[in-house]
Amino acid sequence: MDQRLVMAVNAGSSSLKYKLYRYEGLEVVCGGLVDRIGHDDGIFKLNYGEEHLKEILPIPDHDKGVELILDALLKKGIVKDKKDIVAIGHRVVQGGKYFSKSAIFDEDTEKKIAELIPLDPLHAPAHLMGYHAFKEAIPEATTIAVFDTAYHQTMEEEDYLFPIPYELSRKYDCRRYGAHGTSHRYLAEKALGSYLKGQTDTKIITCHLGSGASLAAIRDGKVVATSMGLTPLGGVMMGTRSGDIDPSVSYYLAERLGISPSEVYDLLNKKSGFLGVSGISNDTRDVEEAYFKADERAIRASNLFARRVADYIGQYYVRLGGCDLIVFSAGIGENSPFYRKLVLDRAKEALGLDVDEAANEKAFAGKEALISTSESKVKVAVIPTDEEKMIAMDAVAAYEGRL
Ligand code: AMP
């Protein structure tokens, strides 16, 4: 039997998520999380079949986190030798202007990611820590960086440039990069294979609607526009993020509240969106429940979200010159018939959508489904996303020299 394995890693500043796949066929073997890195009560989790291991212990740094993962994999016999992990893919949030696809994680890639720290001070240093920890533990593995922004690099200037003084855009690389690119790419590839096979000049709108949410307009498998901006704060309303607003709201609130730009930034990132408008929760399950109890603020938040998503769908319909398929995905898009309907109701007249209500109601909990009827001018599908698998697929491609 082929012992080779592939690992997908998502390293944050105090956490490290991992998923291990068989090389052949990319079947999931196990996964887990190291959390509260830097604390005495760090958490190590491993999910392996029916087994759910959890340990609380001091985890001073990412190196210790990786040591815990590899020791557990060896102890449980999941991995015979750590060298069996032949390829490792690291999720990296910001690839800036440098990366339009996944890249071998070498010194040059590391240097560029470090250079991009001002664009993503929260994640970039953590990605590098995760990379070093694995590199030290398994130096022989083919290691790659998979960027959230890479898939959006096909956007043209008209779509990514902000109308601020041009010299500032250039000097500080201040432009739209988008995010969730790995998810949008996975969805587009799945959608093309499943629903638009053999068709040329394909036009897809992918809606990744989770606690973070973004849309992408994809023509012939290439992104032409996406809703997130310089950072993941832009675009549609989200769990705690405002999405697009008049920029003067920042100035106005800073003046009225006597707070600093970073405090306003915090307010728009962490206290807005579903949480801020509903006053209930950032989790749409709670807001949806309150909606059906006729809670006014829950109704307002839900309608605001649906309007913004529908508006982007309309914008991208124009941008693409039509649309063959709308895809819903991520936590809300995959699990909530209610929010899908709320969005589609606001787009159906203009786009000639005909939604199969029964199919919509049945599509949740990881089910893939076409939820439009044959009468619909645009197909609508629910496709569960899988960013880790995409990362593992790229890691395999790199190992085989196909990246
Ligand atoms: P994600 O960021 O893709 O993991 O999505 C997480 C968000 O999806 C949660 O905060 C909820 O708002 C939403 N969500 C997850 N599961 C459900 C569900 N069963 N029904 C409705 N919304 C859900």
Coordinates of C-alpha atoms and ligand atoms in Angstrom, one line a residue:
M1 CA 0.0 0.0 0.0
D2 CA 1.1 3.5 -0.8
Q3 CA 2.2 5.0 2.6
R4 CA 2.5 8.5 1.2
L5 CA 0.5 11.3 2.8
V6 CA -0.2 15.0 2.2
M7 CA -0.9 17.6 4.8
A8 CA -2.9 20.9 4.5
V9 CA -2.0 23.4 7.2
N10 CA -3.7 26.7 8.2
A11 CA -1.4 28.5 10.7
G12 CA -2.8 31.5 12.6
S13 CA -1.1 33.5 15.3
S14 CA -2.4 31.3 18.2
S15 CA -3.8 28.3 16.3
L16 CA -2.8 25.7 13.8
K17 CA -5.3 23.7 11.9
Y18 CA -4.2 20.6 10.0
K19 CA -5.7 17.9 7.8
L20 CA -4.0 14.8 6.6
Y21 CA -4.8 13.1 3.3
R22 CA -3.8 9.9 1.6
Y23 CA -1.6 10.7 -1.4
E24 CA -3.6 8.3 -3.6
G25 CA -7.1 9.6 -4.1
L26 CA -6.8 12.3 -1.4
E27 CA -9.0 10.5 1.0
V28 CA -9.1 12.3 4.4
V29 CA -7.1 10.4 7.1
C30 CA -7.5 12.7 10.1
G31 CA -7.4 16.3 11.1
G32 CA -7.3 18.5 14.1
L33 CA -6.3 21.7 15.7
V34 CA -3.6 23.2 18.0
D35 CA -5.2 26.1 19.8
R36 CA -4.2 28.7 22.4
I37 CA -0.5 28.6 21.2
G38 CA 1.5 30.7 23.6
H39 CA -0.6 29.7 26.6
D40 CA -0.1 27.3 29.5
D41 CA -3.5 25.9 28.8
G42 CA -2.9 25.2 25.2
I43 CA -5.3 22.8 23.4
F44 CA -4.3 19.9 21.2
K45 CA -7.0 18.1 19.2
L46 CA -7.0 15.1 16.9
N47 CA -10.0 13.7 15.1
Y48 CA -9.3 10.2 13.7
G49 CA -12.4 8.2 12.7
E50 CA -14.5 7.8 15.7
E51 CA -11.7 8.9 18.0
H52 CA -11.6 12.5 19.3
L53 CA -8.5 13.2 21.3
K54 CA -8.2 16.4 23.3
E55 CA -5.4 17.4 25.6
I56 CA -4.8 20.6 27.5
L57 CA -1.1 21.4 28.1
P58 CA 1.4 24.2 27.8
I59 CA 2.1 25.0 24.1
P60 CA 4.6 27.8 24.1
D61 CA 5.0 28.1 20.3
H62 CA 4.2 26.7 16.9
D63 CA 7.3 24.3 17.0
K64 CA 5.7 22.6 20.1
G65 CA 2.4 22.5 18.2
V66 CA 3.9 20.7 15.3
E67 CA 5.8 18.3 17.6
L68 CA 2.5 17.4 19.3
I69 CA 0.8 16.7 15.9
L70 CA 3.6 14.5 14.6
D71 CA 4.1 12.7 17.9
A72 CA 0.4 11.8 18.0
L73 CA 0.3 10.7 14.4
L74 CA 3.3 8.4 15.0
K75 CA 2.0 7.1 18.4
K76 CA -1.4 6.2 16.9
G77 CA 0.3 4.5 14.0
I78 CA -1.4 6.8 11.5
V79 CA 2.0 7.7 10.2
K80 CA 4.8 5.1 10.3
D81 CA 7.6 7.6 9.6
K82 CA 7.2 11.3 9.4
K83 CA 8.9 11.2 6.0
D84 CA 5.7 9.5 4.7
I85 CA 4.3 13.1 4.7
V86 CA 5.7 13.9 1.3
A87 CA 3.9 17.2 0.6
I88 CA 2.7 20.0 2.8
G89 CA 0.5 22.9 1.7
H90 CA 0.3 26.0 3.8
R91 CA -2.6 28.4 3.5
V92 CA -1.4 32.0 3.2
V93 CA -4.0 34.8 3.3
Q94 CA -2.2 37.6 1.4
G95 CA -0.1 36.9 -1.7
G96 CA -0.2 40.6 -2.9
K97 CA 0.9 41.3 -6.4
Y98 CA 3.5 38.5 -6.3
F99 CA 1.5 35.3 -6.5
S100 CA -1.1 34.4 -9.1
K101 CA -0.9 30.7 -8.2
S102 CA 0.4 28.5 -5.4
A103 CA 4.2 28.6 -5.0
I104 CA 7.0 26.4 -3.7
F105 CA 7.7 27.6 -0.2
D106 CA 11.3 28.5 -0.6
E107 CA 13.5 31.4 0.6
D108 CA 12.2 33.7 -2.2
T109 CA 8.5 32.9 -1.3
E110 CA 9.3 33.5 2.4
K111 CA 10.9 36.9 1.6
K112 CA 7.9 38.0 -0.4
I113 CA 5.5 36.9 2.3
A114 CA 7.5 38.8 4.8
E115 CA 7.5 41.9 2.5
L116 CA 3.7 41.6 2.5
I117 CA 3.3 41.8 6.3
P118 CA 2.1 45.5 6.2
L119 CA -0.9 44.2 4.1
D120 CA -1.7 41.5 6.5
P121 CA 0.0 42.0 9.9
L122 CA -2.4 39.6 11.6
H123 CA -1.8 36.5 9.6
A124 CA 1.5 36.7 7.6
P125 CA 3.9 36.3 10.6
A126 CA 1.9 33.3 11.8
H127 CA 2.0 31.7 8.4
L128 CA 5.8 32.0 8.5
M129 CA 6.0 30.5 12.0
G130 CA 3.9 27.5 10.8
Y131 CA 6.1 27.1 7.8
H132 CA 9.3 27.1 9.8
A133 CA 7.9 24.6 12.4
F134 CA 7.0 22.1 9.7
K135 CA 10.2 22.7 7.7
E136 CA 12.3 21.9 10.7
A137 CA 10.3 18.8 11.5
I138 CA 10.1 17.4 8.0
P139 CA 12.7 19.1 5.9
E140 CA 12.4 16.7 3.0
A141 CA 8.7 17.3 2.3
T142 CA 7.7 19.3 -0.8
T143 CA 6.3 22.4 0.8
I144 CA 4.1 25.0 -0.9
A145 CA 2.2 28.2 -0.1
V146 CA -1.4 28.5 -1.3
F147 CA -2.7 32.0 -1.3
D148 CA -6.2 33.3 -0.7
T149 CA -5.6 36.1 -3.1
A150 CA -3.9 34.2 -6.0
Y151 CA -7.1 33.1 -7.9
H152 CA -8.2 36.8 -8.1
Q153 CA -5.0 38.0 -9.7
T154 CA -6.6 37.7 -13.2
M155 CA -8.7 40.8 -12.5
E156 CA -8.0 43.7 -14.8
E157 CA -7.0 47.1 -13.5
E158 CA -10.5 48.5 -13.9
D159 CA -11.7 45.9 -11.5
Y160 CA -9.0 46.0 -8.9
L161 CA -7.9 49.7 -8.7
F162 CA -9.5 52.1 -6.2
P163 CA -10.2 55.6 -7.3
I164 CA -7.6 57.2 -4.9
P165 CA -4.5 59.1 -6.1
Y166 CA -2.9 56.7 -8.5
E167 CA 0.6 57.3 -7.1
L168 CA -0.6 56.1 -3.7
S169 CA -2.1 52.9 -5.2
R170 CA 1.3 52.2 -6.8
K171 CA 3.5 53.2 -4.0
Y172 CA 1.7 51.3 -1.3
D173 CA 0.2 48.5 -3.5
C174 CA -3.2 49.7 -2.2
R175 CA -5.7 47.9 -4.4
R176 CA -8.3 45.2 -4.3
Y177 CA -6.8 41.7 -3.8
G178 CA -10.0 39.8 -2.7
A179 CA -9.9 36.7 -0.5
H180 CA -11.4 33.2 -0.3
G181 CA -9.7 32.6 -3.6
T182 CA -8.9 29.0 -2.9
S183 CA -12.6 28.4 -2.2
H184 CA -13.8 30.3 -5.3
R185 CA -11.4 28.3 -7.4
Y186 CA -12.5 25.0 -5.9
L187 CA -16.2 25.9 -6.6
A188 CA -15.5 27.1 -10.1
E189 CA -13.7 23.9 -11.0
K190 CA -16.4 21.7 -9.5
A191 CA -19.2 23.8 -11.1
L192 CA -17.5 23.6 -14.6
G193 CA -17.1 19.8 -14.2
S194 CA -20.6 19.1 -12.9
Y195 CA -23.0 21.6 -14.4
L196 CA -21.3 23.3 -17.5
K197 CA -19.4 20.4 -19.0
G198 CA -18.4 21.0 -22.7
Q199 CA -19.8 24.5 -22.6
T200 CA -17.6 27.3 -23.9
D201 CA -17.5 31.0 -22.7
T202 CA -18.8 30.0 -19.2
K203 CA -20.1 32.7 -16.8
I204 CA -20.3 31.8 -13.1
I205 CA -21.0 33.8 -10.0
T206 CA -19.7 32.0 -6.9
C207 CA -21.2 33.1 -3.5
H208 CA -19.0 32.0 -0.5
L209 CA -21.3 33.0 2.3
G210 CA -19.8 32.0 5.7
S211 CA -18.9 34.1 8.7
G212 CA -16.7 35.9 6.2
A213 CA -18.4 36.3 2.8
S214 CA -17.4 37.1 -0.7
L215 CA -18.6 36.7 -4.3
A216 CA -16.6 36.3 -7.4
A217 CA -17.5 36.7 -11.1
I218 CA -15.7 34.0 -13.1
R219 CA -15.5 33.9 -16.9
D220 CA -14.0 30.8 -18.5
G221 CA -12.6 29.7 -15.1
K222 CA -10.9 33.1 -14.5
V223 CA -11.9 35.7 -12.0
V224 CA -12.9 39.0 -13.5
A225 CA -14.2 40.6 -10.3
T226 CA -14.5 39.8 -6.6
S227 CA -16.2 41.6 -3.7
M228 CA -13.5 41.7 -0.9
G229 CA -11.1 44.5 -1.3
L230 CA -7.7 45.4 0.1
T231 CA -8.6 43.3 3.1
P232 CA -11.5 40.9 3.9
L233 CA -13.5 43.8 5.3
G234 CA -14.8 44.8 1.9
G235 CA -17.8 43.5 -0.1
V236 CA -21.0 42.1 1.3
M237 CA -22.1 42.3 4.9
M238 CA -20.8 39.5 7.1
G239 CA -21.0 37.9 10.6
T240 CA -19.2 40.8 12.3
R241 CA -17.9 42.9 9.3
S242 CA -19.7 45.7 7.7
G243 CA -18.6 45.1 4.1
D244 CA -18.8 48.0 1.7
I245 CA -19.9 51.3 3.3
D246 CA -19.4 55.0 2.4
P247 CA -15.8 55.6 3.5
S248 CA -16.9 58.8 5.3
V249 CA -18.8 56.7 7.8
S250 CA -15.3 56.0 9.3
Y251 CA -14.4 59.6 9.6
Y252 CA -17.9 60.6 10.9
L253 CA -17.9 57.9 13.6
A254 CA -14.4 58.7 14.7
E255 CA -15.4 62.3 15.2
R256 CA -18.7 61.6 17.0
L257 CA -17.3 58.9 19.2
G258 CA -13.9 60.5 19.7
I259 CA -12.1 57.3 18.8
S260 CA -9.0 56.5 16.8
P261 CA -8.8 55.1 13.2
S262 CA -7.8 51.7 14.6
E263 CA -10.8 51.7 16.9
V264 CA -13.1 52.5 14.0
Y265 CA -11.4 49.7 12.1
D266 CA -12.1 47.4 14.9
L267 CA -15.7 48.5 15.1
L268 CA -16.2 47.8 11.4
N269 CA -14.4 44.4 11.6
K270 CA -15.7 43.0 14.8
K271 CA -18.9 44.8 15.9
S272 CA -20.8 45.3 12.7
G273 CA -22.5 43.0 10.2
F274 CA -25.1 40.5 11.5
L275 CA -23.9 41.1 15.1
G276 CA -24.1 44.8 15.0
V277 CA -27.3 45.2 13.0
S278 CA -29.2 42.4 14.8
G279 CA -27.8 43.0 18.3
I280 CA -28.2 39.2 18.7
S281 CA -25.3 37.2 17.2
N282 CA -22.8 37.0 14.4
D283 CA -24.1 33.4 13.8
T284 CA -27.0 33.4 11.3
R285 CA -28.5 30.3 13.0
D286 CA -29.4 32.6 16.0
V287 CA -30.5 35.5 13.7
E288 CA -32.6 33.2 11.6
E289 CA -34.3 31.8 14.7
A290 CA -35.0 35.3 15.9
Y291 CA -36.3 36.3 12.5
F292 CA -39.1 33.6 12.8
K293 CA -40.0 35.0 16.2
A294 CA -40.5 38.3 14.4
D295 CA -37.6 40.0 16.1
E296 CA -37.4 43.4 14.3
R297 CA -33.6 43.7 14.3
A298 CA -33.1 40.1 13.1
I299 CA -35.5 40.8 10.2
R300 CA -33.6 44.0 9.4
A301 CA -30.1 42.3 9.6
S302 CA -31.3 39.4 7.4
N303 CA -32.8 41.7 4.8
L304 CA -29.8 43.9 4.7
F305 CA -27.5 40.9 4.1
A306 CA -29.8 39.5 1.4
R307 CA -30.0 42.8 -0.4
R308 CA -26.2 43.2 -0.5
V309 CA -25.6 39.7 -1.8
A310 CA -28.3 40.2 -4.4
D311 CA -26.9 43.5 -5.4
Y312 CA -23.5 42.0 -6.0
I313 CA -25.1 39.2 -8.1
G314 CA -26.8 41.9 -10.2
Q315 CA -23.5 43.7 -10.6
Y316 CA -21.6 40.6 -11.6
Y317 CA -24.4 39.6 -14.0
V318 CA -23.7 42.9 -15.8
R319 CA -19.9 42.5 -15.5
L320 CA -20.0 39.0 -17.0
G321 CA -22.6 40.0 -19.7
G322 CA -24.9 37.3 -18.4
C323 CA -24.6 34.3 -16.2
D324 CA -24.9 30.5 -16.6
L325 CA -24.7 29.5 -13.0
I326 CA -24.9 30.9 -9.5
V327 CA -23.2 28.8 -6.8
F328 CA -23.9 29.0 -3.1
S329 CA -21.3 27.8 -0.6
A330 CA -19.7 28.0 2.9
G331 CA -21.6 27.9 6.3
I332 CA -24.6 30.0 5.3
G333 CA -24.6 29.2 1.5
E334 CA -24.4 25.4 2.2
N335 CA -26.7 25.2 5.2
S336 CA -29.4 27.8 5.0
P337 CA -32.3 27.4 2.6
F338 CA -33.8 30.4 4.3
Y339 CA -30.9 32.8 3.4
R340 CA -30.5 31.4 -0.1
K341 CA -34.2 32.1 -0.7
L342 CA -34.0 35.6 0.8
V343 CA -31.1 36.4 -1.7
L344 CA -32.7 34.7 -4.7
D345 CA -36.0 36.4 -4.2
R346 CA -34.3 39.7 -4.7
A347 CA -32.6 38.7 -7.9
K348 CA -35.1 36.4 -9.6
E349 CA -37.1 39.0 -11.5
A350 CA -34.2 40.6 -13.2
L351 CA -32.3 37.3 -13.9
G352 CA -35.3 35.1 -14.7
L353 CA -34.5 32.7 -11.9
D354 CA -36.9 29.8 -11.2
V355 CA -35.9 28.1 -7.9
D356 CA -37.0 24.6 -7.1
E357 CA -38.2 25.3 -3.5
A358 CA -38.2 21.6 -2.5
A359 CA -34.7 21.1 -3.8
N360 CA -33.6 24.3 -1.9
E361 CA -35.1 23.1 1.3
K362 CA -33.3 19.7 1.0
A363 CA -29.9 21.1 0.3
F364 CA -27.9 21.4 3.6
A365 CA -25.3 19.7 5.7
G366 CA -22.7 19.1 3.0
K367 CA -25.1 18.1 0.2
E368 CA -24.4 19.2 -3.3
A369 CA -27.6 20.0 -5.4
L370 CA -29.0 21.9 -8.3
I371 CA -31.8 24.1 -6.8
S372 CA -33.1 25.7 -10.0
T373 CA -35.8 24.2 -12.3
S374 CA -35.3 23.6 -16.0
E375 CA -37.3 26.8 -16.6
S376 CA -34.7 29.0 -14.9
K377 CA -32.7 31.2 -17.2
V378 CA -29.7 30.8 -14.8
K379 CA -28.8 27.6 -13.1
V380 CA -28.4 27.8 -9.3
A381 CA -26.4 25.2 -7.4
V382 CA -25.3 24.5 -3.8
I383 CA -21.7 23.1 -3.7
P384 CA -19.9 22.5 -0.4
T385 CA -16.5 24.1 -0.5
D386 CA -13.3 22.4 0.5
E387 CA -10.3 24.7 0.7
E388 CA -8.1 22.1 2.5
K389 CA -8.6 19.6 -0.3
M390 CA -7.7 22.3 -2.9
I391 CA -4.5 23.0 -0.8
A392 CA -3.7 19.2 -0.8
M393 CA -4.4 19.0 -4.5
D394 CA -1.9 21.8 -5.2
A395 CA 0.7 20.1 -2.8
V396 CA 0.4 16.9 -4.8
A397 CA 0.8 18.8 -8.1
A398 CA 3.9 20.5 -6.7
Y399 CA 5.3 17.1 -5.5
E400 CA 4.7 15.7 -9.0
G401 CA 6.3 18.8 -10.6
R402 CA 3.1 20.0 -12.1
L403 CA 2.5 23.2 -10.2
Ligands
AMP1 P1 -18.0 29.4 7.8 O1 -17.2 30.6 8.0 O2 -18.1 29.0 6.3 O3 -17.6 28.2 8.6 O4 -19.5 29.7 8.2 C1 -19.9 29.9 9.5 C2 -21.2 30.5 9.6 O5 -22.2 29.8 8.8 C3 -21.9 30.6 11.0 O6 -21.4 31.7 11.7 C4 -23.3 30.7 10.6 O7 -23.6 32.0 10.4 C5 -23.5 29.9 9.4 N1 -24.0 28.6 9.5 C6 -23.3 27.4 9.8 N2 -24.1 26.4 9.9 C7 -25.3 26.8 9.7 C8 -26.6 26.2 9.6 N3 -26.8 24.9 9.8 N4 -27.7 27.0 9.3 C9 -27.5 28.3 9.1 N5 -26.3 28.9 9.1 C10 -25.2 28.2 9.4

